[in-house]
mmCIF file of N, CA and C in Angstrom:
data_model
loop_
_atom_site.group_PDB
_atom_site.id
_atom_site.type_symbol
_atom_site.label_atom_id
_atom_site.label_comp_id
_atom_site.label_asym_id
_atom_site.label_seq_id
_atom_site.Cartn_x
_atom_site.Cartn_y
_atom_site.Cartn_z
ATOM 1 N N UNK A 225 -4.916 48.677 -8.365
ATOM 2 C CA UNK A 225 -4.349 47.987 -7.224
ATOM 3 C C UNK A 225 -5.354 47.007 -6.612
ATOM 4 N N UNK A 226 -6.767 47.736 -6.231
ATOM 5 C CA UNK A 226 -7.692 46.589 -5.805
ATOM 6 C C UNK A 226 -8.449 45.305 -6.384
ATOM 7 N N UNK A 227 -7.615 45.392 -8.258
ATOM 8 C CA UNK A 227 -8.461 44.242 -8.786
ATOM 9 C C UNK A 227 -6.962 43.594 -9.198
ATOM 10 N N UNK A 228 -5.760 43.749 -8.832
ATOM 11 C CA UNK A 228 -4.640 42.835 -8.521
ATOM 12 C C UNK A 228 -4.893 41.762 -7.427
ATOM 13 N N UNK A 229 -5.269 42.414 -6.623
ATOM 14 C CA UNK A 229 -5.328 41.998 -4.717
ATOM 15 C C UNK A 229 -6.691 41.165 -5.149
ATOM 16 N N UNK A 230 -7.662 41.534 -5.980
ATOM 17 C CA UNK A 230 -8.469 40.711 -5.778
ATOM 18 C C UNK A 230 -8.819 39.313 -6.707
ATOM 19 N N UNK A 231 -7.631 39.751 -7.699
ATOM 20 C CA UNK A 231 -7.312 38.802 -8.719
ATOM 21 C C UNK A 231 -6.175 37.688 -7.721
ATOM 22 N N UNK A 232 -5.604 38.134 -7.575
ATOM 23 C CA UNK A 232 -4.720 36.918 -6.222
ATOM 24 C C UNK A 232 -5.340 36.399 -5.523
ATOM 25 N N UNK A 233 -6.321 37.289 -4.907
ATOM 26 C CA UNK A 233 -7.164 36.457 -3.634
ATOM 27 C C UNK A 233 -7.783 35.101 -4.471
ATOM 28 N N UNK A 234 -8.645 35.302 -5.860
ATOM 29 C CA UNK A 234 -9.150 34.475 -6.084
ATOM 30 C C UNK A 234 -8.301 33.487 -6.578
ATOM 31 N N UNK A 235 -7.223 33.684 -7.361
ATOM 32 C CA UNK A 235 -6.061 32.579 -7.735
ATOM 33 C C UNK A 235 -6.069 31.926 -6.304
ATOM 34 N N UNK A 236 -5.639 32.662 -5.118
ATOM 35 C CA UNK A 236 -5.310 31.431 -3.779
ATOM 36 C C UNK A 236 -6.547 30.610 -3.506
ATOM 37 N N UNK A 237 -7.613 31.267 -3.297
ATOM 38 C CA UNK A 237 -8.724 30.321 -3.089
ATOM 39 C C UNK A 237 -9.101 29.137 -4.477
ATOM 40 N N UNK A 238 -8.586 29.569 -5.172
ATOM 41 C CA UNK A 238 -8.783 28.595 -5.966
ATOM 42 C C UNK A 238 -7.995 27.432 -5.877
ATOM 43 N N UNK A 239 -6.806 27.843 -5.546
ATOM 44 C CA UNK A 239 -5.327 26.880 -5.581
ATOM 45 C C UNK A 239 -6.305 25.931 -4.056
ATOM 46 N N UNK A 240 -6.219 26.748 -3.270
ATOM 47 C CA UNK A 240 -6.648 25.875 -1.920
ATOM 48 C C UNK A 240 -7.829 25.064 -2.570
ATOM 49 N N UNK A 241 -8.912 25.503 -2.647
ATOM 50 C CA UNK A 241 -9.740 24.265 -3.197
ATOM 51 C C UNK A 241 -9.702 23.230 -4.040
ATOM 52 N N UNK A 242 -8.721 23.395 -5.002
ATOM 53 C CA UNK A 242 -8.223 22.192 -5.616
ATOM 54 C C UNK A 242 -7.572 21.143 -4.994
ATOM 55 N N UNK A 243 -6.566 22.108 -3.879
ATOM 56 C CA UNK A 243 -5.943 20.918 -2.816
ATOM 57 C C UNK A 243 -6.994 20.257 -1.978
ATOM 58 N N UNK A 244 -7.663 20.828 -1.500
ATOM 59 C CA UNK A 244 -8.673 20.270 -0.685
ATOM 60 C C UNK A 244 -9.652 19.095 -1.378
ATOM 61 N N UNK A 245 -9.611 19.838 -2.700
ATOM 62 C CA UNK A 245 -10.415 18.129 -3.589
ATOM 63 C C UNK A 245 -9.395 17.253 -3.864
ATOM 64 N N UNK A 246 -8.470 17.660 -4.242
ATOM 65 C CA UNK A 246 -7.213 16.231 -4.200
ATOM 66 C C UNK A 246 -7.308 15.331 -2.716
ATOM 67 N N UNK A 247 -6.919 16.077 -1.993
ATOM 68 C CA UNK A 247 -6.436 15.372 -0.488
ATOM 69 C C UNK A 247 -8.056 14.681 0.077
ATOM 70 N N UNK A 248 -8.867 14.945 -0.242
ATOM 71 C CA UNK A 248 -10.162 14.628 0.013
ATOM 72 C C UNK A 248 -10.754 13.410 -0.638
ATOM 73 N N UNK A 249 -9.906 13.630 -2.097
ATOM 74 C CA UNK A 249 -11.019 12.657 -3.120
ATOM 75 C C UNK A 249 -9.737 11.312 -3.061
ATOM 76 N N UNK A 250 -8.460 11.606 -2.151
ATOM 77 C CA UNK A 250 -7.346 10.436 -2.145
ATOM 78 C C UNK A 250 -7.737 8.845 -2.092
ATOM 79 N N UNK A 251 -8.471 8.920 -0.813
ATOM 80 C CA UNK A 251 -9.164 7.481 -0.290
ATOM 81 C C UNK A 251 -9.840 7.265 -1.416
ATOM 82 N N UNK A 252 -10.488 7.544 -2.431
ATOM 83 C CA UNK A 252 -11.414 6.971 -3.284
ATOM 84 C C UNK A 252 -10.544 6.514 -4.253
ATOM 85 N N UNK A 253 -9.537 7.272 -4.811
ATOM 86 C CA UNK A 253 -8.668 6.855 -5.830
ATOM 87 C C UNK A 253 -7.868 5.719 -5.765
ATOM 88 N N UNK A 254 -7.703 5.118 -4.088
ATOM 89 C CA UNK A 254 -6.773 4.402 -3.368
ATOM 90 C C UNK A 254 -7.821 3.377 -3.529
ATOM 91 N N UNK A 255 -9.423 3.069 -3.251
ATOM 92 C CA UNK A 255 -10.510 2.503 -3.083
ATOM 93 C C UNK A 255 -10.568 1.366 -3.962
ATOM 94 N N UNK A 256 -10.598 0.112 -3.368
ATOM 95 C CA UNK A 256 -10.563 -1.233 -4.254
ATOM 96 C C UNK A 256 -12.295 -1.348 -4.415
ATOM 97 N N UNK A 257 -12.821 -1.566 -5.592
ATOM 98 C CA UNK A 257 -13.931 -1.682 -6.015
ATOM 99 C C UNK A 257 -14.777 -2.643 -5.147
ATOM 100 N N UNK A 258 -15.793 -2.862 -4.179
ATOM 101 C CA UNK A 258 -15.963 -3.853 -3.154
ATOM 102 C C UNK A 258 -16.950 -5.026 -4.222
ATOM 103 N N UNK A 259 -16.914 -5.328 -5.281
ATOM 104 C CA UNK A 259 -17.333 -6.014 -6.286
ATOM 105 C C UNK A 259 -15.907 -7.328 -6.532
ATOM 106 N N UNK A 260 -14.924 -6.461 -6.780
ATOM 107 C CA UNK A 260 -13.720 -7.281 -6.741
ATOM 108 C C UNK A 260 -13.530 -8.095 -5.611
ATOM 109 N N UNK A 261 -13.809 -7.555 -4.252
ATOM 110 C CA UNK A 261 -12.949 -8.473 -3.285
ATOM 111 C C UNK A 261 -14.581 -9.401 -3.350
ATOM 112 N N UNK A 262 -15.966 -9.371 -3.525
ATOM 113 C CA UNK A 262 -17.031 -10.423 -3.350
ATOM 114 C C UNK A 262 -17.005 -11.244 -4.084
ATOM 115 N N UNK A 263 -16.297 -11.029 -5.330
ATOM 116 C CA UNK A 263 -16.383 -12.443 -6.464
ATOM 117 C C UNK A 263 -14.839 -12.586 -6.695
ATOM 118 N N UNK A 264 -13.818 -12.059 -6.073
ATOM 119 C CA UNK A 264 -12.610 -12.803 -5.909
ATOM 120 C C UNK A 264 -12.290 -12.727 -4.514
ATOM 121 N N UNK A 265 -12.638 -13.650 -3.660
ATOM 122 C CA UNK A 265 -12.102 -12.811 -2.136
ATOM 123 C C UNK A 265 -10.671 -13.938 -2.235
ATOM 124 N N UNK A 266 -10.383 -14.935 -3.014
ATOM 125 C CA UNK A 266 -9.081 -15.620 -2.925
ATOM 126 C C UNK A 266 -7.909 -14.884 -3.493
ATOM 127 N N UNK A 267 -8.014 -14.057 -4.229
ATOM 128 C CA UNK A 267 -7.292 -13.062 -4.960
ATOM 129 C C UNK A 267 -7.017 -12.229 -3.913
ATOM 130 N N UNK A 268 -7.529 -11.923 -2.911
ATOM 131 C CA UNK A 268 -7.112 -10.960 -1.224
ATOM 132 C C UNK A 268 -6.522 -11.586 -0.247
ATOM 133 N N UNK A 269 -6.561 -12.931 -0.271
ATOM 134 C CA UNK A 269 -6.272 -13.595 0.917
ATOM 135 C C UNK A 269 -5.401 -12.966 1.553
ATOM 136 N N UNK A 270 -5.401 -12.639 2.761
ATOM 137 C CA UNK A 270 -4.461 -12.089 3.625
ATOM 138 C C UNK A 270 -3.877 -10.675 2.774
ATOM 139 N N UNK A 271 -4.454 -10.178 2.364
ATOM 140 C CA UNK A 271 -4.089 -8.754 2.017
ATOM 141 C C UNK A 271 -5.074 -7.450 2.809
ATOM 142 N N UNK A 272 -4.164 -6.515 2.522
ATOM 143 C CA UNK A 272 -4.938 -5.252 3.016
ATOM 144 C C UNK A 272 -5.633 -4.230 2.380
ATOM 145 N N UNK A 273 -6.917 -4.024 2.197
ATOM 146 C CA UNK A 273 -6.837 -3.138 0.683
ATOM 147 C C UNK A 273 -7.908 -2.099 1.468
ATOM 148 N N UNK A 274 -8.031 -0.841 0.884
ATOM 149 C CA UNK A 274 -9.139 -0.048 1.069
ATOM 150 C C UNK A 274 -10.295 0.394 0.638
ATOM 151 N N UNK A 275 -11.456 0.299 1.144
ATOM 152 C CA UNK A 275 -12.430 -0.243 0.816
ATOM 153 C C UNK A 275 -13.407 1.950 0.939
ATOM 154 N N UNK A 276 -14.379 1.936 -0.402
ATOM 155 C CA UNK A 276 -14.930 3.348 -0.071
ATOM 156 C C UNK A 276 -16.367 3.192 -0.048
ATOM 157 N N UNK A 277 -17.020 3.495 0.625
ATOM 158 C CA UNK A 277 -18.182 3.616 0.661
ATOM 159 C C UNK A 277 -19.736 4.159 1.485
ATOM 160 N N UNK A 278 -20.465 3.609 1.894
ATOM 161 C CA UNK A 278 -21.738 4.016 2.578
ATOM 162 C C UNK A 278 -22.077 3.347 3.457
ATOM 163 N N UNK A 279 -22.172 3.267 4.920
ATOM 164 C CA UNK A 279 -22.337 2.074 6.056
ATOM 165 C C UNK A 279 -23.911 1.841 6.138
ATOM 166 N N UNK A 280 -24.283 0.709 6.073
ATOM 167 C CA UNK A 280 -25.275 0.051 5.881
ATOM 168 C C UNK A 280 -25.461 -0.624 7.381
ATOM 169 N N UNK A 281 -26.627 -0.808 7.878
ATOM 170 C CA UNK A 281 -27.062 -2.439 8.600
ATOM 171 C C UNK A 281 -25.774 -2.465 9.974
ATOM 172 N N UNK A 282 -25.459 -1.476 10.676
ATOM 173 C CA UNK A 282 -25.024 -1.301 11.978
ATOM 174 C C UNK A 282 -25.412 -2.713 12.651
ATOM 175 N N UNK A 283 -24.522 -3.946 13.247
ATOM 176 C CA UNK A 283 -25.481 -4.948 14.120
ATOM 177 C C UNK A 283 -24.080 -5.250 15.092
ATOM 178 N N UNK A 284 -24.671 -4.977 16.418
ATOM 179 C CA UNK A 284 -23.888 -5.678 17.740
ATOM 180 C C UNK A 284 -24.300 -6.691 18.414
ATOM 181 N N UNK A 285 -23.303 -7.729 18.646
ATOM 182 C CA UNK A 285 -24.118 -9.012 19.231
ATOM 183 C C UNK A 285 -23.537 -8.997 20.643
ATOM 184 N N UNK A 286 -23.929 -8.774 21.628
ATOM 185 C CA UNK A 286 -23.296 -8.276 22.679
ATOM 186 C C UNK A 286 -22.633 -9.230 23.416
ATOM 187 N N UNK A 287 -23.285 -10.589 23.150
ATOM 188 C CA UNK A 287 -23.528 -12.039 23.997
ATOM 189 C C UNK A 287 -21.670 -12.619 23.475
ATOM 190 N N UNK A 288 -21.410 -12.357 21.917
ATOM 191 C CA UNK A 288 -20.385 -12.723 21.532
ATOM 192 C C UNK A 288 -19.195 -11.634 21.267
ATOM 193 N N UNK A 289 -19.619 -10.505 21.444
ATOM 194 C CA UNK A 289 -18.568 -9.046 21.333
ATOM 195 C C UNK A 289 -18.245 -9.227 19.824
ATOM 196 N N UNK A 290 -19.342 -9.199 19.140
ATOM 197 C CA UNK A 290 -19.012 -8.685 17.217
ATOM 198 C C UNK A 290 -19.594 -7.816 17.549
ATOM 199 N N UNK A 291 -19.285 -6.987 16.252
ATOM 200 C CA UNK A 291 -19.807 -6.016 15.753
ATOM 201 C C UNK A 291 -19.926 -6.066 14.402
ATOM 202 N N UNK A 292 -20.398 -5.713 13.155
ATOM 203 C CA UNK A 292 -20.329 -5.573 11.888
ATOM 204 C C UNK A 292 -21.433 -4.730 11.469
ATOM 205 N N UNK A 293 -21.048 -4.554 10.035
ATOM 206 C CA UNK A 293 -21.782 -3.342 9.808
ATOM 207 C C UNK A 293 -21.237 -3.706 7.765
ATOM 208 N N UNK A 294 -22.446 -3.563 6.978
ATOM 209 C CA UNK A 294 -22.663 -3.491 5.692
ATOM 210 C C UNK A 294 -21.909 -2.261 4.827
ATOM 211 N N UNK A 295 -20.814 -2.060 4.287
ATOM 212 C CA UNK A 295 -20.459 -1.376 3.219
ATOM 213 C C UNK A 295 -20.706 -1.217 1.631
ATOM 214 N N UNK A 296 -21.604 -0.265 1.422
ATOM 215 C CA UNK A 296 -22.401 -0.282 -0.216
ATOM 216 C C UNK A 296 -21.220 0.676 -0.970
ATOM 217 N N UNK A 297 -20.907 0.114 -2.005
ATOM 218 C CA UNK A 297 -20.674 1.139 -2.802
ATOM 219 C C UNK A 297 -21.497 1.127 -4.689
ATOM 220 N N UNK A 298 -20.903 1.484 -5.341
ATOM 221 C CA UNK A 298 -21.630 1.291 -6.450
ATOM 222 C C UNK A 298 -21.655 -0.008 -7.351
ATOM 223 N N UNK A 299 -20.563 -0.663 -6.670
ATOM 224 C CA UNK A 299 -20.438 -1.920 -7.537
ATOM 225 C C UNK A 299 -21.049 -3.056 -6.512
ATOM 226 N N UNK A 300 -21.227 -2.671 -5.209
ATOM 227 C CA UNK A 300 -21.833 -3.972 -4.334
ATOM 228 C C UNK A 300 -21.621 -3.745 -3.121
ATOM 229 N N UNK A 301 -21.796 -4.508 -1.882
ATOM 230 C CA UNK A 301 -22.086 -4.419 -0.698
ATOM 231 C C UNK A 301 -21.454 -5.428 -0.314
ATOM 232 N N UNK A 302 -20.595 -5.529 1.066
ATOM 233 C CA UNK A 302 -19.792 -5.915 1.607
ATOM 234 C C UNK A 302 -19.784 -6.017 3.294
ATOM 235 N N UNK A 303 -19.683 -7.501 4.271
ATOM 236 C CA UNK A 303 -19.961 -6.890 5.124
ATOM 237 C C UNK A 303 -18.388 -6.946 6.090
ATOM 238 N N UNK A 304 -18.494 -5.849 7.279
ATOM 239 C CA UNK A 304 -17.196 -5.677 7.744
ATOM 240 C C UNK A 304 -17.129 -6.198 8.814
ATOM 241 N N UNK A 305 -16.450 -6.738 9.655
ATOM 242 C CA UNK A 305 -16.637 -6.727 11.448
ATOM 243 C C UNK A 305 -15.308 -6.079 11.561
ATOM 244 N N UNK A 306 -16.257 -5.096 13.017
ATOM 245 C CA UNK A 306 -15.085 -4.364 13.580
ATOM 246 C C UNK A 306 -14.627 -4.387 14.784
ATOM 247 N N UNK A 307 -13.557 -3.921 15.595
ATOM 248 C CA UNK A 307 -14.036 -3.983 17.320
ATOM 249 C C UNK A 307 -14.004 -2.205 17.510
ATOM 250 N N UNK A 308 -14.266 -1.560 16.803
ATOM 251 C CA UNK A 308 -14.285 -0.066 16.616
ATOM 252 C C UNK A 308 -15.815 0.276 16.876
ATOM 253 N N UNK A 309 -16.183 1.390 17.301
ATOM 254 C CA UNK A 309 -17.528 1.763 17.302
ATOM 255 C C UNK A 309 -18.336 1.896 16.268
ATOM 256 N N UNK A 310 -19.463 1.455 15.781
ATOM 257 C CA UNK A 310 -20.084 1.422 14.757
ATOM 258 C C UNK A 310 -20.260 2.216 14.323
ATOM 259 N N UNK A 311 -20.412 2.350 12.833
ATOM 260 C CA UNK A 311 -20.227 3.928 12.115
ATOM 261 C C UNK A 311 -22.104 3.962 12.207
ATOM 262 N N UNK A 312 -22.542 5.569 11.572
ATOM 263 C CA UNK A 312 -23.969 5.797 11.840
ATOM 264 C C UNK A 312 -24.548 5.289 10.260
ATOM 265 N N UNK A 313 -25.630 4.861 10.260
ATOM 266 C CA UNK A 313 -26.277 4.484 9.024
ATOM 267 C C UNK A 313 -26.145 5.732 7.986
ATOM 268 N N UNK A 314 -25.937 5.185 6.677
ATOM 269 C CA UNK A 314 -25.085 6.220 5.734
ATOM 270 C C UNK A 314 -24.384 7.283 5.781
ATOM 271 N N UNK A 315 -23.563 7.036 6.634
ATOM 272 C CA UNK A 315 -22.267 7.458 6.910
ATOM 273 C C UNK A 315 -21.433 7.107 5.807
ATOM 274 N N UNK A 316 -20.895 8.034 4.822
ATOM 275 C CA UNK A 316 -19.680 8.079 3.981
ATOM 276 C C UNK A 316 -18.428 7.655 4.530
ATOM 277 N N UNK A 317 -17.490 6.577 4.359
ATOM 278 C CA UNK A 317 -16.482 6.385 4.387
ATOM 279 C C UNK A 317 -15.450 5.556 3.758
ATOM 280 N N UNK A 318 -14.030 5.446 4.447
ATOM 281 C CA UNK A 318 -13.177 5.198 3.849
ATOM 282 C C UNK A 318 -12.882 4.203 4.676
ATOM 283 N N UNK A 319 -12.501 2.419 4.812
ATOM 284 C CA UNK A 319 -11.942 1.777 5.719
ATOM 285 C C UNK A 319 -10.648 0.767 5.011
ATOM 286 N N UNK A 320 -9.946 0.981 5.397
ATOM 287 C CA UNK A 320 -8.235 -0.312 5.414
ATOM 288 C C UNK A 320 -9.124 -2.025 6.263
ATOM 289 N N UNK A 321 -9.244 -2.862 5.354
ATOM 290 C CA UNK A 321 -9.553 -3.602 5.880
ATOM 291 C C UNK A 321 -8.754 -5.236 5.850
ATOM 292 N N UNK A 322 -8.654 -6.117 6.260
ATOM 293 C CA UNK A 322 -7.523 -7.054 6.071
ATOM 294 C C UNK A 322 -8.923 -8.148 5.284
ATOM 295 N N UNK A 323 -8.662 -9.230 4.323
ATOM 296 C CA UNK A 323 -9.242 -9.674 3.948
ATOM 297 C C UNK A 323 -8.884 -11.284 4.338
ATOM 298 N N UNK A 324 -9.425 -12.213 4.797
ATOM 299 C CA UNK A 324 -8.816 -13.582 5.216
ATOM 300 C C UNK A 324 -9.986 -14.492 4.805
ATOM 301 N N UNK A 325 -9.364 -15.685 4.466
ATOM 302 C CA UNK A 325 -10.233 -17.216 4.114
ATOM 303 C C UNK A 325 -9.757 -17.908 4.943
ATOM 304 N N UNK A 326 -10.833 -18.602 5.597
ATOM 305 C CA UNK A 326 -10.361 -20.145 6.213
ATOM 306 C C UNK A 326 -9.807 -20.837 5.897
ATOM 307 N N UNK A 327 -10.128 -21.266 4.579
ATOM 308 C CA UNK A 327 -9.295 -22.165 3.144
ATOM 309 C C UNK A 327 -9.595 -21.414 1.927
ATOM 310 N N UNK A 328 -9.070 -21.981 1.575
ATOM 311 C CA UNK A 328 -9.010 -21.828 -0.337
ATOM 312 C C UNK A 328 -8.916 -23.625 -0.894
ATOM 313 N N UNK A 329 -9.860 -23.895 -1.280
ATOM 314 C CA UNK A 329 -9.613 -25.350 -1.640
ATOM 315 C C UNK A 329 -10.093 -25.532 -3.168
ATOM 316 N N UNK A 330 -9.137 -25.746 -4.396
ATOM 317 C CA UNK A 330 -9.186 -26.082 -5.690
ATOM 318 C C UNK A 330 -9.538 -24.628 -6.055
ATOM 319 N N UNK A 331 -8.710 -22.742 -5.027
ATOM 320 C CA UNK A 331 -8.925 -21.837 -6.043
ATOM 321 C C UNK A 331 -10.401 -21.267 -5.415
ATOM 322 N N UNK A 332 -10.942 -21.985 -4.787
ATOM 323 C CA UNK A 332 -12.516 -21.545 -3.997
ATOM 324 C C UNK A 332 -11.921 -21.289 -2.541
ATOM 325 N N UNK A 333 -12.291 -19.974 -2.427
ATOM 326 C CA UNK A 333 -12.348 -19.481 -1.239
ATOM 327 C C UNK A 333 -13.737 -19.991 0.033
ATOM 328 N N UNK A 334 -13.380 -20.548 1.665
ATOM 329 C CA UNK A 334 -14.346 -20.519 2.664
ATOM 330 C C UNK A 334 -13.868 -19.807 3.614
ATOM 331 N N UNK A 335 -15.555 -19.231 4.222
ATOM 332 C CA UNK A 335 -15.141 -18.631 5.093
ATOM 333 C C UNK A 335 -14.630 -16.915 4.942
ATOM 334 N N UNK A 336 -14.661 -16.874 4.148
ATOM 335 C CA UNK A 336 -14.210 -15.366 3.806
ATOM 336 C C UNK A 336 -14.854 -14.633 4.735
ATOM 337 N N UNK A 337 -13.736 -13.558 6.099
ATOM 338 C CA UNK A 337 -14.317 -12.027 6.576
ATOM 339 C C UNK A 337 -12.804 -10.935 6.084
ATOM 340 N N UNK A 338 -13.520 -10.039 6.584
ATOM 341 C CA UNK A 338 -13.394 -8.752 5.909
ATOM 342 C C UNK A 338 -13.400 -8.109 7.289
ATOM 343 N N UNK A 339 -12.057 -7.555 7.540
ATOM 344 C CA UNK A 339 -11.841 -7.042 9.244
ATOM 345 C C UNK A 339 -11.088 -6.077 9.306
ATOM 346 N N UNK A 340 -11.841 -4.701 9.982
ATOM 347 C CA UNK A 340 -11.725 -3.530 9.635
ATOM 348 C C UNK A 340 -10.245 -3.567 10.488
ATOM 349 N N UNK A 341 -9.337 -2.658 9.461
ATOM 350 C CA UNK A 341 -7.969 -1.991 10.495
ATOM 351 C C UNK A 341 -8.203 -0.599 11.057
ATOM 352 N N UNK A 342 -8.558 0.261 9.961
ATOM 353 C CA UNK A 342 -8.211 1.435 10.334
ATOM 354 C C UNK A 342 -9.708 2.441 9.228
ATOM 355 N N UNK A 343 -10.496 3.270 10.040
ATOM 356 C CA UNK A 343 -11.416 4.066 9.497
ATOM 357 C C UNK A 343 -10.921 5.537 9.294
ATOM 358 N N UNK A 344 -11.016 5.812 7.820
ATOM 359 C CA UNK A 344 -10.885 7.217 7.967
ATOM 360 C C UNK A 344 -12.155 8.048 7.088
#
């Protein structure tokens, strides 16, 4: 009887930790490579994509109310402005960010930022 009960217990904990790495590892699977949007940012124009990574280079300019802050991941570094509180230096995360150009002229993107919606 007690190595039934304890054969279940471990089947549930197991089941739960698998969910917990699914629902956990989601944002990364969802995660647009931040390599893609730096050498195509015209291919984003006005899109929303989600971005995974490591917060870099925290900077507030107080005089003009930016904020931005550096996103590394393994393929490259990216920078964000937010009006959200700055995340802490290597801080793991996940951000929805809107991607916009000033122009696009002959297929060349100017002006390209990268403006955080939503941090999770």
């Amino acid at each position: 009887m007690t190595d039934r009960l304890t054969g279940n217990l471990v089947r549930m904990l197991l089941a739960v930790s698998v969910m917990v790495t699914l629902l956990v590892g989601c944002n990364r699977i969802d995660a647009t490579p931040i390599n893609e949007v730096v050498t195509s940012p015209a291919n984003f124009d006005g899109k929303e994509v989600i971005l995974h990574g490591v917060a870099k280079e925290p900077t507030r300019l107080p005089l003009f109310n930016m904020k931005s802050y550096v996103l590394k991941d393994e393929s490259g570094e990216i920078t964000i402005l937010t009006e959200a509180d700055l995340p802490k230096t290597d801080e793991t995360l996940s951000v929805k960010v809107k991607v916009a150009n000033l122009a696009i002229i002959n297929g060349e993107p100017l002006g390209t930022t990268v403006t955080e919606i939503e941090r999770r």
